[in-house]
Tab-separated table of C-alpha atoms in Angstrom:
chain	number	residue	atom	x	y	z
P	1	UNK	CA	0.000	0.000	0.000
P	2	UNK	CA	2.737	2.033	0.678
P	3	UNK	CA	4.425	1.963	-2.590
P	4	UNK	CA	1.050	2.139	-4.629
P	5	UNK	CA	0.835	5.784	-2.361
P	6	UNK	CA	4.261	6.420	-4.062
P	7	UNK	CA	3.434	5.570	-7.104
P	8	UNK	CA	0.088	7.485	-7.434
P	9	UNK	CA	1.580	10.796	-5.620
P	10	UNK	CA	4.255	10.541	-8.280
P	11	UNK	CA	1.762	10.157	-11.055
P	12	UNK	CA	0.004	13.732	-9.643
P	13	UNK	CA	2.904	15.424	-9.346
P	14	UNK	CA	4.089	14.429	-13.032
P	15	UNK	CA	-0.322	15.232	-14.039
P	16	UNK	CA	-2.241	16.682	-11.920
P	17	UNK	CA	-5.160	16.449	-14.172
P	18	UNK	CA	-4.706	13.086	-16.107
P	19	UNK	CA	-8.181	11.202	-15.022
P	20	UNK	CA	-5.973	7.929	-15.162
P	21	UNK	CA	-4.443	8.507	-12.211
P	22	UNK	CA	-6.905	10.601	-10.133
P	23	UNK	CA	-9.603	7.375	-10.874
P	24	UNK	CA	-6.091	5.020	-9.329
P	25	UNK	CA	-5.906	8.141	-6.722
P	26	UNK	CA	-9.431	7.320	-6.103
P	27	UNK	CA	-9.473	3.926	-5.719
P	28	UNK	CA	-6.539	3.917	-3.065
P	29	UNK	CA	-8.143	6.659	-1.158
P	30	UNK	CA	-11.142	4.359	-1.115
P	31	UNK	CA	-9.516	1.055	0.036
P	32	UNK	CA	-7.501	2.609	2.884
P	33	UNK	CA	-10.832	4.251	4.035
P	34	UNK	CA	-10.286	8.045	3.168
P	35	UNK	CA	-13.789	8.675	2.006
P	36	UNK	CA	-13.383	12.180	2.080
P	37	UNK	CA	-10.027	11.934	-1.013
P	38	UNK	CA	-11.575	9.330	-2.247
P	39	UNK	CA	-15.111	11.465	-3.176
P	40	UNK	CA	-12.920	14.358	-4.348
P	41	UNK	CA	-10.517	12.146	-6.743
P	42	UNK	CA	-13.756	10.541	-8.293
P	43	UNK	CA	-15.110	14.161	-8.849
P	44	UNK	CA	-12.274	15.229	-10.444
P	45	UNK	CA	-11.543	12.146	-12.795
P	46	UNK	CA	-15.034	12.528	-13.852
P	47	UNK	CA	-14.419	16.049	-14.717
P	48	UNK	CA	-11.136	15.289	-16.814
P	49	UNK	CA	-12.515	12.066	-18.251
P	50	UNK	CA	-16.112	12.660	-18.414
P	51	UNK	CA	-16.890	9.499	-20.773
P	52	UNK	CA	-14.889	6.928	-18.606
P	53	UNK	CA	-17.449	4.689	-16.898
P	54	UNK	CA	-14.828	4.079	-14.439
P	55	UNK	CA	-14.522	7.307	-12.962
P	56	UNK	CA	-18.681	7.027	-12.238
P	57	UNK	CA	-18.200	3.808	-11.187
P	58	UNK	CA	-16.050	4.879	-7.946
P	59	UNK	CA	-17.897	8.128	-7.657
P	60	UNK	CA	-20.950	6.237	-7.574
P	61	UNK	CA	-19.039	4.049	-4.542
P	62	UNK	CA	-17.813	6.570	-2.229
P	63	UNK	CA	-21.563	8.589	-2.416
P	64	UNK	CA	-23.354	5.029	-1.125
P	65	UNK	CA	-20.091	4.978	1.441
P	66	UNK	CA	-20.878	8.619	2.561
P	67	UNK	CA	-24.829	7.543	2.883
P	68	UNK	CA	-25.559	9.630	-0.258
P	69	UNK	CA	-27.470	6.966	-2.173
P	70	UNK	CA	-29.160	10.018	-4.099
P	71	UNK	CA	-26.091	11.316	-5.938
P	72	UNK	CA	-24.841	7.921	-6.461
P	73	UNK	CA	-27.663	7.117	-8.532
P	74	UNK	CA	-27.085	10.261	-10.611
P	75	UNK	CA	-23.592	9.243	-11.328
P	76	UNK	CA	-24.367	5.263	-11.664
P	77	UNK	CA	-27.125	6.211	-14.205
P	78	UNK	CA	-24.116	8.041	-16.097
P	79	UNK	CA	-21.941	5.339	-15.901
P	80	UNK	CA	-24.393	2.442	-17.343
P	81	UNK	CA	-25.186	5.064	-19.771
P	82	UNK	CA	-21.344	5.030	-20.889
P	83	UNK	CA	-21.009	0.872	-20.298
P	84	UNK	CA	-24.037	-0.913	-20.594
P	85	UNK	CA	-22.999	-4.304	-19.685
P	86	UNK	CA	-20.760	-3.536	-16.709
P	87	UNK	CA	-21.834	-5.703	-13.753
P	88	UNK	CA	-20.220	-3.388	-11.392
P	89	UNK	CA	-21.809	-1.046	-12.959
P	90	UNK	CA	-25.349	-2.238	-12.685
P	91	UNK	CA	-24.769	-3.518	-9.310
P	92	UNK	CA	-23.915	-0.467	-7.757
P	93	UNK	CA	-26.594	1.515	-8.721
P	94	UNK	CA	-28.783	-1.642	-7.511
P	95	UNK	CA	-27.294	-1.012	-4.563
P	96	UNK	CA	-28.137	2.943	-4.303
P	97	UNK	CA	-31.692	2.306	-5.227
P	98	UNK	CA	-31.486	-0.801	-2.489
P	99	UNK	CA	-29.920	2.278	-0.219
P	100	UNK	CA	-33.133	4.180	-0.406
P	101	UNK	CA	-35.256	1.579	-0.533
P	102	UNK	CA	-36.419	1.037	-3.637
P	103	UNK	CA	-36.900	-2.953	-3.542
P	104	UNK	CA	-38.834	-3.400	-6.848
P	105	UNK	CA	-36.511	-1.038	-8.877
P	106	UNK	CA	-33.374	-2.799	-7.576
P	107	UNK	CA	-34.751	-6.202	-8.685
P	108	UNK	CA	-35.921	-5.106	-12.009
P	109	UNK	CA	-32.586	-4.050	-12.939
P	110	UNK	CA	-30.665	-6.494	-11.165
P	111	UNK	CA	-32.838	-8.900	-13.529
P	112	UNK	CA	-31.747	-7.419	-16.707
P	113	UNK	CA	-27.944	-7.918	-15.768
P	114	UNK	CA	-26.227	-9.910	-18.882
P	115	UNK	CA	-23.529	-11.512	-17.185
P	116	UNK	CA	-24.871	-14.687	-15.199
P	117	UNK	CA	-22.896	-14.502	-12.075
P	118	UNK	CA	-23.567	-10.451	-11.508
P	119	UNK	CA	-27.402	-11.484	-12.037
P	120	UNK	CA	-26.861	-14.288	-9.143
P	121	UNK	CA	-25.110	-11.537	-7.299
P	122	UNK	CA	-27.602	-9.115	-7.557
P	123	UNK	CA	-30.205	-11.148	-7.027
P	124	UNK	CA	-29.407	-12.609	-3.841
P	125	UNK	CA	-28.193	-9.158	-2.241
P	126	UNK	CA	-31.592	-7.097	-3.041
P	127	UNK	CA	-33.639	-10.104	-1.760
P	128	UNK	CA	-31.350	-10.224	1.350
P	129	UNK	CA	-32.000	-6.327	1.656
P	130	UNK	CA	-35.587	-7.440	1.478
P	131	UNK	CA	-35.434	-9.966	4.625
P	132	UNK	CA	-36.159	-12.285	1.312
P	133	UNK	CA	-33.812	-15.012	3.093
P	134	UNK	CA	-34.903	-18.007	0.863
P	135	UNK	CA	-35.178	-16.429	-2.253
P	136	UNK	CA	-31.499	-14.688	-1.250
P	137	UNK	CA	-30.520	-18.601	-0.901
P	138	UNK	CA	-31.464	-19.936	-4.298
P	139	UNK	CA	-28.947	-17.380	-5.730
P	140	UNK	CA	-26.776	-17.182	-2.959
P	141	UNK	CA	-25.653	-21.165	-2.676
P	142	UNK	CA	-25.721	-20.866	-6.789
P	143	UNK	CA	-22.398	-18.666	-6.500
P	144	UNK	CA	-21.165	-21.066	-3.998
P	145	UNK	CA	-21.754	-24.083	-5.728
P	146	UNK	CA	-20.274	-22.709	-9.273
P	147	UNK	CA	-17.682	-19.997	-8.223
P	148	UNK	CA	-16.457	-20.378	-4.649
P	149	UNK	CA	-12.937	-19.487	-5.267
P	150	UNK	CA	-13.804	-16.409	-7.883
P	151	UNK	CA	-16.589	-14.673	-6.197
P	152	UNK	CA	-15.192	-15.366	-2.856
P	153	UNK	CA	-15.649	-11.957	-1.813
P	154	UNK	CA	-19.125	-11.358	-3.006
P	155	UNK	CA	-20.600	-14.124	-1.174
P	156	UNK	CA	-19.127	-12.568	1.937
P	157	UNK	CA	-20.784	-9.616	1.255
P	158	UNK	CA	-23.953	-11.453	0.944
P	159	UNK	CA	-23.650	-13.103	4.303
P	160	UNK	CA	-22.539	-9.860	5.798
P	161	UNK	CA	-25.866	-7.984	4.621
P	162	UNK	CA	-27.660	-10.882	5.879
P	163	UNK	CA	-25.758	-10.529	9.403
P	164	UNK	CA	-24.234	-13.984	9.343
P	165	UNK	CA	-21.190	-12.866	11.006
P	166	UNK	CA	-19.705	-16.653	10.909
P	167	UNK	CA	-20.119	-17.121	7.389
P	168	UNK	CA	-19.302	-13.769	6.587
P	169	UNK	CA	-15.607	-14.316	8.138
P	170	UNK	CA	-15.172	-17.445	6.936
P	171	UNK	CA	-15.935	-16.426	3.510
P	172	UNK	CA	-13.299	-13.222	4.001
P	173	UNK	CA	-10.862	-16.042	4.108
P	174	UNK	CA	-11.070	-17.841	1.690
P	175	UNK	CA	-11.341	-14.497	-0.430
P	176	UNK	CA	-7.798	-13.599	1.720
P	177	UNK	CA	-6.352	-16.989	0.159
P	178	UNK	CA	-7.730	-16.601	-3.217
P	179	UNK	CA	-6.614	-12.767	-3.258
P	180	UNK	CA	-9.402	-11.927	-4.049
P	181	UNK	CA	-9.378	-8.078	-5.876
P	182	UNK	CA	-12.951	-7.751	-4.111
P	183	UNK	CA	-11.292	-7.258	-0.767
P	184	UNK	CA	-9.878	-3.898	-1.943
P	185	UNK	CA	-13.317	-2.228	-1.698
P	186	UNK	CA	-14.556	-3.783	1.781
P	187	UNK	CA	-13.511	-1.387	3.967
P	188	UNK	CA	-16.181	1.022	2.886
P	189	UNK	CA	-18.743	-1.085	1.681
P	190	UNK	CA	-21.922	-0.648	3.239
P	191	UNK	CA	-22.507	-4.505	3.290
P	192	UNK	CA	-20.542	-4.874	5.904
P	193	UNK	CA	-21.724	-2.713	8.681
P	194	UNK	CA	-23.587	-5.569	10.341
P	195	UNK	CA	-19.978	-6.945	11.435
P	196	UNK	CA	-18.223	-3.738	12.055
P	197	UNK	CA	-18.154	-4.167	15.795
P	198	UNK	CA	-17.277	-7.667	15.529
P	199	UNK	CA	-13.583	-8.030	16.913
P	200	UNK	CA	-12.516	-9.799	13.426
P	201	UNK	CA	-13.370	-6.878	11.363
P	202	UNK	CA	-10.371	-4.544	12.956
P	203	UNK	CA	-8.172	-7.835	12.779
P	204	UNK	CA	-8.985	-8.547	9.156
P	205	UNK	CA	-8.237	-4.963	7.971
P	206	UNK	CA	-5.034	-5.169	9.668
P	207	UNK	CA	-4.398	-7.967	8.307
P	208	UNK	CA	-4.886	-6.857	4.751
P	209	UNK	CA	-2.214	-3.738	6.140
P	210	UNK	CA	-5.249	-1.079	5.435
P	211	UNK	CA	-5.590	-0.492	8.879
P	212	UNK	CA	-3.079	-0.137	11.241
Protein backbone atom coordinates (compact mmCIF):
# COMPACT_ATOMS: atom_id res chain seq x y z
CA UNK A 1 0.00 0.00 0.00
CA UNK A 2 2.74 2.03 0.68
CA UNK A 3 4.42 1.96 -2.59
CA UNK A 4 1.05 2.14 -4.63
CA UNK A 5 0.83 5.78 -2.36
CA UNK A 6 4.26 6.42 -4.06
CA UNK A 7 3.43 5.57 -7.10
CA UNK A 8 0.09 7.49 -7.43
CA UNK A 9 1.58 10.80 -5.62
CA UNK A 10 4.25 10.54 -8.28
CA UNK A 11 1.76 10.16 -11.06
CA UNK A 12 0.00 13.73 -9.64
CA UNK A 13 2.90 15.42 -9.35
CA UNK A 14 4.09 14.43 -13.03
CA UNK A 15 -0.32 15.23 -14.04
CA UNK A 16 -2.24 16.68 -11.92
CA UNK A 17 -5.16 16.45 -14.17
CA UNK A 18 -4.71 13.09 -16.11
CA UNK A 19 -8.18 11.20 -15.02
CA UNK A 20 -5.97 7.93 -15.16
CA UNK A 21 -4.44 8.51 -12.21
CA UNK A 22 -6.90 10.60 -10.13
CA UNK A 23 -9.60 7.37 -10.87
CA UNK A 24 -6.09 5.02 -9.33
CA UNK A 25 -5.91 8.14 -6.72
CA UNK A 26 -9.43 7.32 -6.10
CA UNK A 27 -9.47 3.93 -5.72
CA UNK A 28 -6.54 3.92 -3.07
CA UNK A 29 -8.14 6.66 -1.16
CA UNK A 30 -11.14 4.36 -1.12
CA UNK A 31 -9.52 1.05 0.04
CA UNK A 32 -7.50 2.61 2.88
CA UNK A 33 -10.83 4.25 4.04
CA UNK A 34 -10.29 8.04 3.17
CA UNK A 35 -13.79 8.67 2.01
CA UNK A 36 -13.38 12.18 2.08
CA UNK A 37 -10.03 11.93 -1.01
CA UNK A 38 -11.58 9.33 -2.25
CA UNK A 39 -15.11 11.47 -3.18
CA UNK A 40 -12.92 14.36 -4.35
CA UNK A 41 -10.52 12.15 -6.74
CA UNK A 42 -13.76 10.54 -8.29
CA UNK A 43 -15.11 14.16 -8.85
CA UNK A 44 -12.27 15.23 -10.44
CA UNK A 45 -11.54 12.15 -12.79
CA UNK A 46 -15.03 12.53 -13.85
CA UNK A 47 -14.42 16.05 -14.72
CA UNK A 48 -11.14 15.29 -16.81
CA UNK A 49 -12.51 12.07 -18.25
CA UNK A 50 -16.11 12.66 -18.41
CA UNK A 51 -16.89 9.50 -20.77
CA UNK A 52 -14.89 6.93 -18.61
CA UNK A 53 -17.45 4.69 -16.90
CA UNK A 54 -14.83 4.08 -14.44
CA UNK A 55 -14.52 7.31 -12.96
CA UNK A 56 -18.68 7.03 -12.24
CA UNK A 57 -18.20 3.81 -11.19
CA UNK A 58 -16.05 4.88 -7.95
CA UNK A 59 -17.90 8.13 -7.66
CA UNK A 60 -20.95 6.24 -7.57
CA UNK A 61 -19.04 4.05 -4.54
CA UNK A 62 -17.81 6.57 -2.23
CA UNK A 63 -21.56 8.59 -2.42
CA UNK A 64 -23.35 5.03 -1.12
CA UNK A 65 -20.09 4.98 1.44
CA UNK A 66 -20.88 8.62 2.56
CA UNK A 67 -24.83 7.54 2.88
CA UNK A 68 -25.56 9.63 -0.26
CA UNK A 69 -27.47 6.97 -2.17
CA UNK A 70 -29.16 10.02 -4.10
CA UNK A 71 -26.09 11.32 -5.94
CA UNK A 72 -24.84 7.92 -6.46
CA UNK A 73 -27.66 7.12 -8.53
CA UNK A 74 -27.08 10.26 -10.61
CA UNK A 75 -23.59 9.24 -11.33
CA UNK A 76 -24.37 5.26 -11.66
CA UNK A 77 -27.12 6.21 -14.21
CA UNK A 78 -24.12 8.04 -16.10
CA UNK A 79 -21.94 5.34 -15.90
CA UNK A 80 -24.39 2.44 -17.34
CA UNK A 81 -25.19 5.06 -19.77
CA UNK A 82 -21.34 5.03 -20.89
CA UNK A 83 -21.01 0.87 -20.30
CA UNK A 84 -24.04 -0.91 -20.59
CA UNK A 85 -23.00 -4.30 -19.69
CA UNK A 86 -20.76 -3.54 -16.71
CA UNK A 87 -21.83 -5.70 -13.75
CA UNK A 88 -20.22 -3.39 -11.39
CA UNK A 89 -21.81 -1.05 -12.96
CA UNK A 90 -25.35 -2.24 -12.69
CA UNK A 91 -24.77 -3.52 -9.31
CA UNK A 92 -23.92 -0.47 -7.76
CA UNK A 93 -26.59 1.52 -8.72
CA UNK A 94 -28.78 -1.64 -7.51
CA UNK A 95 -27.29 -1.01 -4.56
CA UNK A 96 -28.14 2.94 -4.30
CA UNK A 97 -31.69 2.31 -5.23
CA UNK A 98 -31.49 -0.80 -2.49
CA UNK A 99 -29.92 2.28 -0.22
CA UNK A 100 -33.13 4.18 -0.41
CA UNK A 101 -35.26 1.58 -0.53
CA UNK A 102 -36.42 1.04 -3.64
CA UNK A 103 -36.90 -2.95 -3.54
CA UNK A 104 -38.83 -3.40 -6.85
CA UNK A 105 -36.51 -1.04 -8.88
CA UNK A 106 -33.37 -2.80 -7.58
CA UNK A 107 -34.75 -6.20 -8.69
CA UNK A 108 -35.92 -5.11 -12.01
CA UNK A 109 -32.59 -4.05 -12.94
CA UNK A 110 -30.66 -6.49 -11.16
CA UNK A 111 -32.84 -8.90 -13.53
CA UNK A 112 -31.75 -7.42 -16.71
CA UNK A 113 -27.94 -7.92 -15.77
CA UNK A 114 -26.23 -9.91 -18.88
CA UNK A 115 -23.53 -11.51 -17.18
CA UNK A 116 -24.87 -14.69 -15.20
CA UNK A 117 -22.90 -14.50 -12.07
CA UNK A 118 -23.57 -10.45 -11.51
CA UNK A 119 -27.40 -11.48 -12.04
CA UNK A 120 -26.86 -14.29 -9.14
CA UNK A 121 -25.11 -11.54 -7.30
CA UNK A 122 -27.60 -9.11 -7.56
CA UNK A 123 -30.21 -11.15 -7.03
CA UNK A 124 -29.41 -12.61 -3.84
CA UNK A 125 -28.19 -9.16 -2.24
CA UNK A 126 -31.59 -7.10 -3.04
CA UNK A 127 -33.64 -10.10 -1.76
CA UNK A 128 -31.35 -10.22 1.35
CA UNK A 129 -32.00 -6.33 1.66
CA UNK A 130 -35.59 -7.44 1.48
CA UNK A 131 -35.43 -9.97 4.63
CA UNK A 132 -36.16 -12.28 1.31
CA UNK A 133 -33.81 -15.01 3.09
CA UNK A 134 -34.90 -18.01 0.86
CA UNK A 135 -35.18 -16.43 -2.25
CA UNK A 136 -31.50 -14.69 -1.25
CA UNK A 137 -30.52 -18.60 -0.90
CA UNK A 138 -31.46 -19.94 -4.30
CA UNK A 139 -28.95 -17.38 -5.73
CA UNK A 140 -26.78 -17.18 -2.96
CA UNK A 141 -25.65 -21.17 -2.68
CA UNK A 142 -25.72 -20.87 -6.79
CA UNK A 143 -22.40 -18.67 -6.50
CA UNK A 144 -21.16 -21.07 -4.00
CA UNK A 145 -21.75 -24.08 -5.73
CA UNK A 146 -20.27 -22.71 -9.27
CA UNK A 147 -17.68 -20.00 -8.22
CA UNK A 148 -16.46 -20.38 -4.65
CA UNK A 149 -12.94 -19.49 -5.27
CA UNK A 150 -13.80 -16.41 -7.88
CA UNK A 151 -16.59 -14.67 -6.20
CA UNK A 152 -15.19 -15.37 -2.86
CA UNK A 153 -15.65 -11.96 -1.81
CA UNK A 154 -19.12 -11.36 -3.01
CA UNK A 155 -20.60 -14.12 -1.17
CA UNK A 156 -19.13 -12.57 1.94
CA UNK A 157 -20.78 -9.62 1.26
CA UNK A 158 -23.95 -11.45 0.94
CA UNK A 159 -23.65 -13.10 4.30
CA UNK A 160 -22.54 -9.86 5.80
CA UNK A 161 -25.87 -7.98 4.62
CA UNK A 162 -27.66 -10.88 5.88
CA UNK A 163 -25.76 -10.53 9.40
CA UNK A 164 -24.23 -13.98 9.34
CA UNK A 165 -21.19 -12.87 11.01
CA UNK A 166 -19.71 -16.65 10.91
CA UNK A 167 -20.12 -17.12 7.39
CA UNK A 168 -19.30 -13.77 6.59
CA UNK A 169 -15.61 -14.32 8.14
CA UNK A 170 -15.17 -17.44 6.94
CA UNK A 171 -15.94 -16.43 3.51
CA UNK A 172 -13.30 -13.22 4.00
CA UNK A 173 -10.86 -16.04 4.11
CA UNK A 174 -11.07 -17.84 1.69
CA UNK A 175 -11.34 -14.50 -0.43
CA UNK A 176 -7.80 -13.60 1.72
CA UNK A 177 -6.35 -16.99 0.16
CA UNK A 178 -7.73 -16.60 -3.22
CA UNK A 179 -6.61 -12.77 -3.26
CA UNK A 180 -9.40 -11.93 -4.05
CA UNK A 181 -9.38 -8.08 -5.88
CA UNK A 182 -12.95 -7.75 -4.11
CA UNK A 183 -11.29 -7.26 -0.77
CA UNK A 184 -9.88 -3.90 -1.94
CA UNK A 185 -13.32 -2.23 -1.70
CA UNK A 186 -14.56 -3.78 1.78
CA UNK A 187 -13.51 -1.39 3.97
CA UNK A 188 -16.18 1.02 2.89
CA UNK A 189 -18.74 -1.09 1.68
CA UNK A 190 -21.92 -0.65 3.24
CA UNK A 191 -22.51 -4.50 3.29
CA UNK A 192 -20.54 -4.87 5.90
CA UNK A 193 -21.72 -2.71 8.68
CA UNK A 194 -23.59 -5.57 10.34
CA UNK A 195 -19.98 -6.94 11.43
CA UNK A 196 -18.22 -3.74 12.05
CA UNK A 197 -18.15 -4.17 15.79
CA UNK A 198 -17.28 -7.67 15.53
CA UNK A 199 -13.58 -8.03 16.91
CA UNK A 200 -12.52 -9.80 13.43
CA UNK A 201 -13.37 -6.88 11.36
CA UNK A 202 -10.37 -4.54 12.96
CA UNK A 203 -8.17 -7.83 12.78
CA UNK A 204 -8.99 -8.55 9.16
CA UNK A 205 -8.24 -4.96 7.97
CA UNK A 206 -5.03 -5.17 9.67
CA UNK A 207 -4.40 -7.97 8.31
CA UNK A 208 -4.89 -6.86 4.75
CA UNK A 209 -2.21 -3.74 6.14
CA UNK A 210 -5.25 -1.08 5.43
CA UNK A 211 -5.59 -0.49 8.88
CA UNK A 212 -3.08 -0.14 11.24
Amino acid sequence: WGRAQEAVSRALELAPGLGDALLVAAVLSYALGRLDDALAYARRSVEMSPLDAGGYLHLGRSYIAARMPAEAERAMRKGLELSPKSASTRGILSTSLLEQGRFDEALALVREEPLEWGRQYGLAMAYAAMGRIEESDEHLLTMVRDHPDTLAYQIASIYARRGDAERTFEWLEHAYRTRDSGLVVMQLSTSFRSVHDDPRWDAFLRKLGVRA
